[in-house]
């Protein structure tokens, strides 16, 4: 289950564009503070949306996950995100774990939730079963999703260094 936009008090997007075929997941970290309770994570998600709305049409990610173990709806399954550049936004679902995971991994609750969300995308037909999983750094010149978290996802099913 995912905490919907209305549940976290999202602002309306400036515009939306339907996504095409979804063939990959791209994993991010937000940098900045972590959050360990629903109220703290809602506050972080709102703050990230406010920042992204100053540059883009809406919060950039399709989903966000907190160390409270909850997933938060960003643009969702059907709307093209703004998280990995034009080449990849159009065919990927971007999942961001809230926090900076350069020197520590997200906690078990967050990791479990990311994996559950990935499975949900496949089970619900929103992603192809042969999806590829990447860290943001695999498709762009960035340190995202943080060294420690990146190491974790390279052990997950369907991980691919090459897009
Ligand atoms: Zn990223």
PDB file of C-alpha atoms and ligand atoms in Angstrom:
ATOM      1  CA  UNK A   1       0.000   0.000   0.000  1.00  0.00           C
ATOM      2  CA  UNK A   2       1.106   3.514  -0.828  1.00  0.00           C
ATOM      3  CA  UNK A   3       0.288   6.782   0.936  1.00  0.00           C
ATOM      4  CA  UNK A   4      -1.584   8.755  -1.703  1.00  0.00           C
ATOM      5  CA  UNK A   5      -0.979  12.341  -2.737  1.00  0.00           C
ATOM      6  CA  UNK A   6      -4.136  13.490  -0.989  1.00  0.00           C
ATOM      7  CA  UNK A   7      -3.039  11.709   2.202  1.00  0.00           C
ATOM      8  CA  UNK A   8       0.284  13.555   2.296  1.00  0.00           C
ATOM      9  CA  UNK A   9      -1.222  16.856   1.169  1.00  0.00           C
ATOM     10  CA  UNK A  10       0.384  17.174  -2.260  1.00  0.00           C
ATOM     11  CA  UNK A  11       0.073  20.406  -4.225  1.00  0.00           C
ATOM     12  CA  UNK A  12      -1.435  20.089  -7.714  1.00  0.00           C
ATOM     13  CA  UNK A  13       1.025  19.466 -10.553  1.00  0.00           C
ATOM     14  CA  UNK A  14       1.563  22.296 -13.061  1.00  0.00           C
ATOM     15  CA  UNK A  15       1.050  19.744 -15.830  1.00  0.00           C
ATOM     16  CA  UNK A  16       1.246  15.998 -16.399  1.00  0.00           C
ATOM     17  CA  UNK A  17       2.313  13.756 -19.245  1.00  0.00           C
ATOM     18  CA  UNK A  18       1.356  10.093 -19.481  1.00  0.00           C
ATOM     19  CA  UNK A  19       4.298   7.714 -19.458  1.00  0.00           C
ATOM     20  CA  UNK A  20       4.819   5.185 -22.266  1.00  0.00           C
ATOM     21  CA  UNK A  21       6.224   1.703 -21.806  1.00  0.00           C
ATOM     22  CA  UNK A  22       7.790   1.181 -18.386  1.00  0.00           C
ATOM     23  CA  UNK A  23      10.786  -1.104 -18.655  1.00  0.00           C
ATOM     24  CA  UNK A  24      13.099  -0.012 -15.832  1.00  0.00           C
ATOM     25  CA  UNK A  25      13.271   1.131 -12.247  1.00  0.00           C
ATOM     26  CA  UNK A  26      15.761   3.839 -11.355  1.00  0.00           C
ATOM     27  CA  UNK A  27      16.669   4.126  -7.694  1.00  0.00           C
ATOM     28  CA  UNK A  28      17.538   7.473  -6.057  1.00  0.00           C
ATOM     29  CA  UNK A  29      18.309   8.977  -2.691  1.00  0.00           C
ATOM     30  CA  UNK A  30      17.032  12.445  -1.864  1.00  0.00           C
ATOM     31  CA  UNK A  31      20.115  13.561   0.100  1.00  0.00           C
ATOM     32  CA  UNK A  32      19.281  15.735   3.107  1.00  0.00           C
ATOM     33  CA  UNK A  33      17.698  14.468   6.316  1.00  0.00           C
ATOM     34  CA  UNK A  34      16.255  10.971   6.827  1.00  0.00           C
ATOM     35  CA  UNK A  35      12.818  10.460   8.381  1.00  0.00           C
ATOM     36  CA  UNK A  36      11.645   7.713  10.706  1.00  0.00           C
ATOM     37  CA  UNK A  37       7.979   8.532  11.370  1.00  0.00           C
ATOM     38  CA  UNK A  38       5.049   9.124   9.063  1.00  0.00           C
ATOM     39  CA  UNK A  39       4.691  12.755  10.139  1.00  0.00           C
ATOM     40  CA  UNK A  40       8.403  13.457   9.623  1.00  0.00           C
ATOM     41  CA  UNK A  41       8.350  11.722   6.214  1.00  0.00           C
ATOM     42  CA  UNK A  42       5.234  13.627   5.096  1.00  0.00           C
ATOM     43  CA  UNK A  43       7.053  16.819   5.973  1.00  0.00           C
ATOM     44  CA  UNK A  44      10.109  15.754   3.932  1.00  0.00           C
ATOM     45  CA  UNK A  45       7.954  14.715   0.928  1.00  0.00           C
ATOM     46  CA  UNK A  46       6.151  18.089   0.992  1.00  0.00           C
ATOM     47  CA  UNK A  47       9.434  19.920   1.182  1.00  0.00           C
ATOM     48  CA  UNK A  48      10.875  17.937  -1.754  1.00  0.00           C
ATOM     49  CA  UNK A  49       7.736  18.688  -3.775  1.00  0.00           C
ATOM     50  CA  UNK A  50       7.990  22.412  -2.994  1.00  0.00           C
ATOM     51  CA  UNK A  51      11.600  22.422  -4.175  1.00  0.00           C
ATOM     52  CA  UNK A  52      10.852  20.442  -7.347  1.00  0.00           C
ATOM     53  CA  UNK A  53       7.825  22.617  -8.183  1.00  0.00           C
ATOM     54  CA  UNK A  54      10.179  25.595  -8.269  1.00  0.00           C
ATOM     55  CA  UNK A  55      11.944  23.910 -11.228  1.00  0.00           C
ATOM     56  CA  UNK A  56       9.577  21.317 -12.721  1.00  0.00           C
ATOM     57  CA  UNK A  57       5.912  20.431 -13.146  1.00  0.00           C
ATOM     58  CA  UNK A  58       5.672  18.379  -9.941  1.00  0.00           C
ATOM     59  CA  UNK A  59       7.701  16.294  -7.496  1.00  0.00           C
ATOM     60  CA  UNK A  60      10.206  14.546  -9.776  1.00  0.00           C
ATOM     61  CA  UNK A  61       9.962  10.945  -8.562  1.00  0.00           C
ATOM     62  CA  UNK A  62       7.215   8.409  -9.229  1.00  0.00           C
ATOM     63  CA  UNK A  63       7.443   7.169  -5.617  1.00  0.00           C
ATOM     64  CA  UNK A  64       9.311   8.002  -2.415  1.00  0.00           C
ATOM     65  CA  UNK A  65      10.081   5.660   0.459  1.00  0.00           C
ATOM     66  CA  UNK A  66      10.920   6.675   4.032  1.00  0.00           C
ATOM     67  CA  UNK A  67      12.706   4.857   6.827  1.00  0.00           C
ATOM     68  CA  UNK A  68       9.301   4.840   8.517  1.00  0.00           C
ATOM     69  CA  UNK A  69       8.659   1.899   6.146  1.00  0.00           C
ATOM     70  CA  UNK A  70       6.036   3.756   4.107  1.00  0.00           C
ATOM     71  CA  UNK A  71       5.883   4.446   0.375  1.00  0.00           C
ATOM     72  CA  UNK A  72       4.572   7.841  -0.731  1.00  0.00           C
ATOM     73  CA  UNK A  73       2.971   8.453  -4.111  1.00  0.00           C
ATOM     74  CA  UNK A  74       4.897  10.955  -6.219  1.00  0.00           C
ATOM     75  CA  UNK A  75       3.780  11.030  -9.846  1.00  0.00           C
ATOM     76  CA  UNK A  76       2.605   7.415  -9.520  1.00  0.00           C
ATOM     77  CA  UNK A  77       2.730   4.628 -12.095  1.00  0.00           C
ATOM     78  CA  UNK A  78       1.172   6.435 -15.059  1.00  0.00           C
ATOM     79  CA  UNK A  79       2.759   9.892 -15.163  1.00  0.00           C
ATOM     80  CA  UNK A  80       6.195  10.541 -16.622  1.00  0.00           C
ATOM     81  CA  UNK A  81       8.666  11.624 -13.953  1.00  0.00           C
ATOM     82  CA  UNK A  82      11.538  14.146 -13.901  1.00  0.00           C
ATOM     83  CA  UNK A  83      14.313  12.223 -12.190  1.00  0.00           C
ATOM     84  CA  UNK A  84      16.765  10.730 -14.689  1.00  0.00           C
ATOM     85  CA  UNK A  85      16.882  12.918 -17.808  1.00  0.00           C
ATOM     86  CA  UNK A  86      14.682  12.885 -20.916  1.00  0.00           C
ATOM     87  CA  UNK A  87      16.056   9.606 -22.278  1.00  0.00           C
ATOM     88  CA  UNK A  88      15.081   7.604 -19.176  1.00  0.00           C
ATOM     89  CA  UNK A  89      12.161   9.518 -17.668  1.00  0.00           C
ATOM     90  CA  UNK A  90       9.986   8.346 -20.534  1.00  0.00           C
ATOM     91  CA  UNK A  91      10.453   4.626 -19.858  1.00  0.00           C
ATOM     92  CA  UNK A  92      11.239   4.277 -16.174  1.00  0.00           C
ATOM     93  CA  UNK A  93       9.714   4.464 -12.716  1.00  0.00           C
ATOM     94  CA  UNK A  94      11.867   6.516 -10.336  1.00  0.00           C
ATOM     95  CA  UNK A  95      11.887   5.477  -6.687  1.00  0.00           C
ATOM     96  CA  UNK A  96      13.615   7.755  -4.177  1.00  0.00           C
ATOM     97  CA  UNK A  97      14.517   6.754  -0.634  1.00  0.00           C
ATOM     98  CA  UNK A  98      14.460   9.797   1.623  1.00  0.00           C
ATOM     99  CA  UNK A  99      17.866  10.523   3.154  1.00  0.00           C
ATOM    100  CA  UNK A 100      21.564  10.483   2.242  1.00  0.00           C
ATOM    101  CA  UNK A 101      22.943   6.982   1.756  1.00  0.00           C
ATOM    102  CA  UNK A 102      26.539   7.758   0.915  1.00  0.00           C
ATOM    103  CA  UNK A 103      27.963   6.307   4.134  1.00  0.00           C
ATOM    104  CA  UNK A 104      25.057   4.240   5.496  1.00  0.00           C
ATOM    105  CA  UNK A 105      22.385   2.070   3.928  1.00  0.00           C
ATOM    106  CA  UNK A 106      18.655   2.740   4.317  1.00  0.00           C
ATOM    107  CA  UNK A 107      17.203   0.703   7.187  1.00  0.00           C
ATOM    108  CA  UNK A 108      15.538  -2.693   6.707  1.00  0.00           C
ATOM    109  CA  UNK A 109      12.024  -1.204   6.714  1.00  0.00           C
ATOM    110  CA  UNK A 110      12.845   1.107   3.810  1.00  0.00           C
ATOM    111  CA  UNK A 111      14.652  -1.602   1.832  1.00  0.00           C
ATOM    112  CA  UNK A 112      11.720  -3.998   2.297  1.00  0.00           C
ATOM    113  CA  UNK A 113       9.294  -1.325   1.109  1.00  0.00           C
ATOM    114  CA  UNK A 114      11.308  -0.536  -2.026  1.00  0.00           C
ATOM    115  CA  UNK A 115      11.401  -4.236  -2.903  1.00  0.00           C
ATOM    116  CA  UNK A 116       7.655  -4.586  -2.240  1.00  0.00           C
ATOM    117  CA  UNK A 117       6.959  -1.617  -4.502  1.00  0.00           C
ATOM    118  CA  UNK A 118       9.078  -3.126  -7.284  1.00  0.00           C
ATOM    119  CA  UNK A 119       7.178  -6.403  -6.995  1.00  0.00           C
ATOM    120  CA  UNK A 120       3.860  -4.552  -6.931  1.00  0.00           C
ATOM    121  CA  UNK A 121       4.723  -2.804 -10.209  1.00  0.00           C
ATOM    122  CA  UNK A 122       5.323  -6.123 -11.911  1.00  0.00           C
ATOM    123  CA  UNK A 123       2.362  -7.935 -10.296  1.00  0.00           C
ATOM    124  CA  UNK A 124      -0.050  -5.143 -11.274  1.00  0.00           C
ATOM    125  CA  UNK A 125       1.215  -5.087 -14.864  1.00  0.00           C
ATOM    126  CA  UNK A 126       2.660  -1.593 -14.533  1.00  0.00           C
ATOM    127  CA  UNK A 127       6.160  -2.832 -15.334  1.00  0.00           C
ATOM    128  CA  UNK A 128       7.368  -5.565 -17.621  1.00  0.00           C
ATOM    129  CA  UNK A 129       8.502  -8.706 -15.769  1.00  0.00           C
ATOM    130  CA  UNK A 130      11.856  -8.350 -17.558  1.00  0.00           C
ATOM    131  CA  UNK A 131      12.406  -4.830 -16.150  1.00  0.00           C
ATOM    132  CA  UNK A 132      15.932  -3.604 -15.480  1.00  0.00           C
ATOM    133  CA  UNK A 133      16.891  -2.084 -12.146  1.00  0.00           C
ATOM    134  CA  UNK A 134      19.503   0.697 -12.030  1.00  0.00           C
ATOM    135  CA  UNK A 135      20.963   3.195  -9.630  1.00  0.00           C
ATOM    136  CA  UNK A 136      20.677   6.763 -10.887  1.00  0.00           C
ATOM    137  CA  UNK A 137      24.468   6.766 -11.394  1.00  0.00           C
ATOM    138  CA  UNK A 138      24.118   3.964 -13.955  1.00  0.00           C
ATOM    139  CA  UNK A 139      22.248   6.286 -16.321  1.00  0.00           C
ATOM    140  CA  UNK A 140      23.626   9.710 -15.422  1.00  0.00           C
ATOM    141  CA  UNK A 141      26.760  11.445 -14.151  1.00  0.00           C
ATOM    142  CA  UNK A 142      25.791  11.582 -10.464  1.00  0.00           C
ATOM    143  CA  UNK A 143      26.684  10.063  -7.086  1.00  0.00           C
ATOM    144  CA  UNK A 144      22.987   9.222  -6.582  1.00  0.00           C
ATOM    145  CA  UNK A 145      21.777   6.801  -5.052  1.00  0.00           C
ATOM    146  CA  UNK A 146      24.673   7.028  -2.564  1.00  0.00           C
ATOM    147  CA  UNK A 147      27.638   4.602  -2.338  1.00  0.00           C
ATOM    148  CA  UNK A 148      26.265   2.380   0.419  1.00  0.00           C
ATOM    149  CA  UNK A 149      22.738   2.120  -0.967  1.00  0.00           C
ATOM    150  CA  UNK A 150      24.109   1.585  -4.471  1.00  0.00           C
ATOM    151  CA  UNK A 151      26.078  -1.437  -3.252  1.00  0.00           C
ATOM    152  CA  UNK A 152      22.844  -2.897  -1.807  1.00  0.00           C
ATOM    153  CA  UNK A 153      20.824  -2.653  -5.011  1.00  0.00           C
ATOM    154  CA  UNK A 154      23.541  -4.250  -7.133  1.00  0.00           C
ATOM    155  CA  UNK A 155      22.660  -7.490  -5.265  1.00  0.00           C
ATOM    156  CA  UNK A 156      18.936  -7.248  -6.091  1.00  0.00           C
ATOM    157  CA  UNK A 157      17.123  -9.182  -8.846  1.00  0.00           C
ATOM    158  CA  UNK A 158      17.204  -7.637 -12.337  1.00  0.00           C
ATOM    159  CA  UNK A 159      19.973  -5.189 -11.398  1.00  0.00           C
ATOM    160  CA  UNK A 160      21.886  -4.056 -14.480  1.00  0.00           C
ATOM    161  CA  UNK A 161      24.818  -1.666 -14.622  1.00  0.00           C
ATOM    162  CA  UNK A 162      24.129  -0.995 -18.285  1.00  0.00           C
ATOM    163  CA  UNK A 163      20.801   0.575 -19.219  1.00  0.00           C
TER     164      UNK A 163
HETATM  165 ZN1  LIG B   1      18.924  10.446  -8.317  1.00  0.00          ZN
END
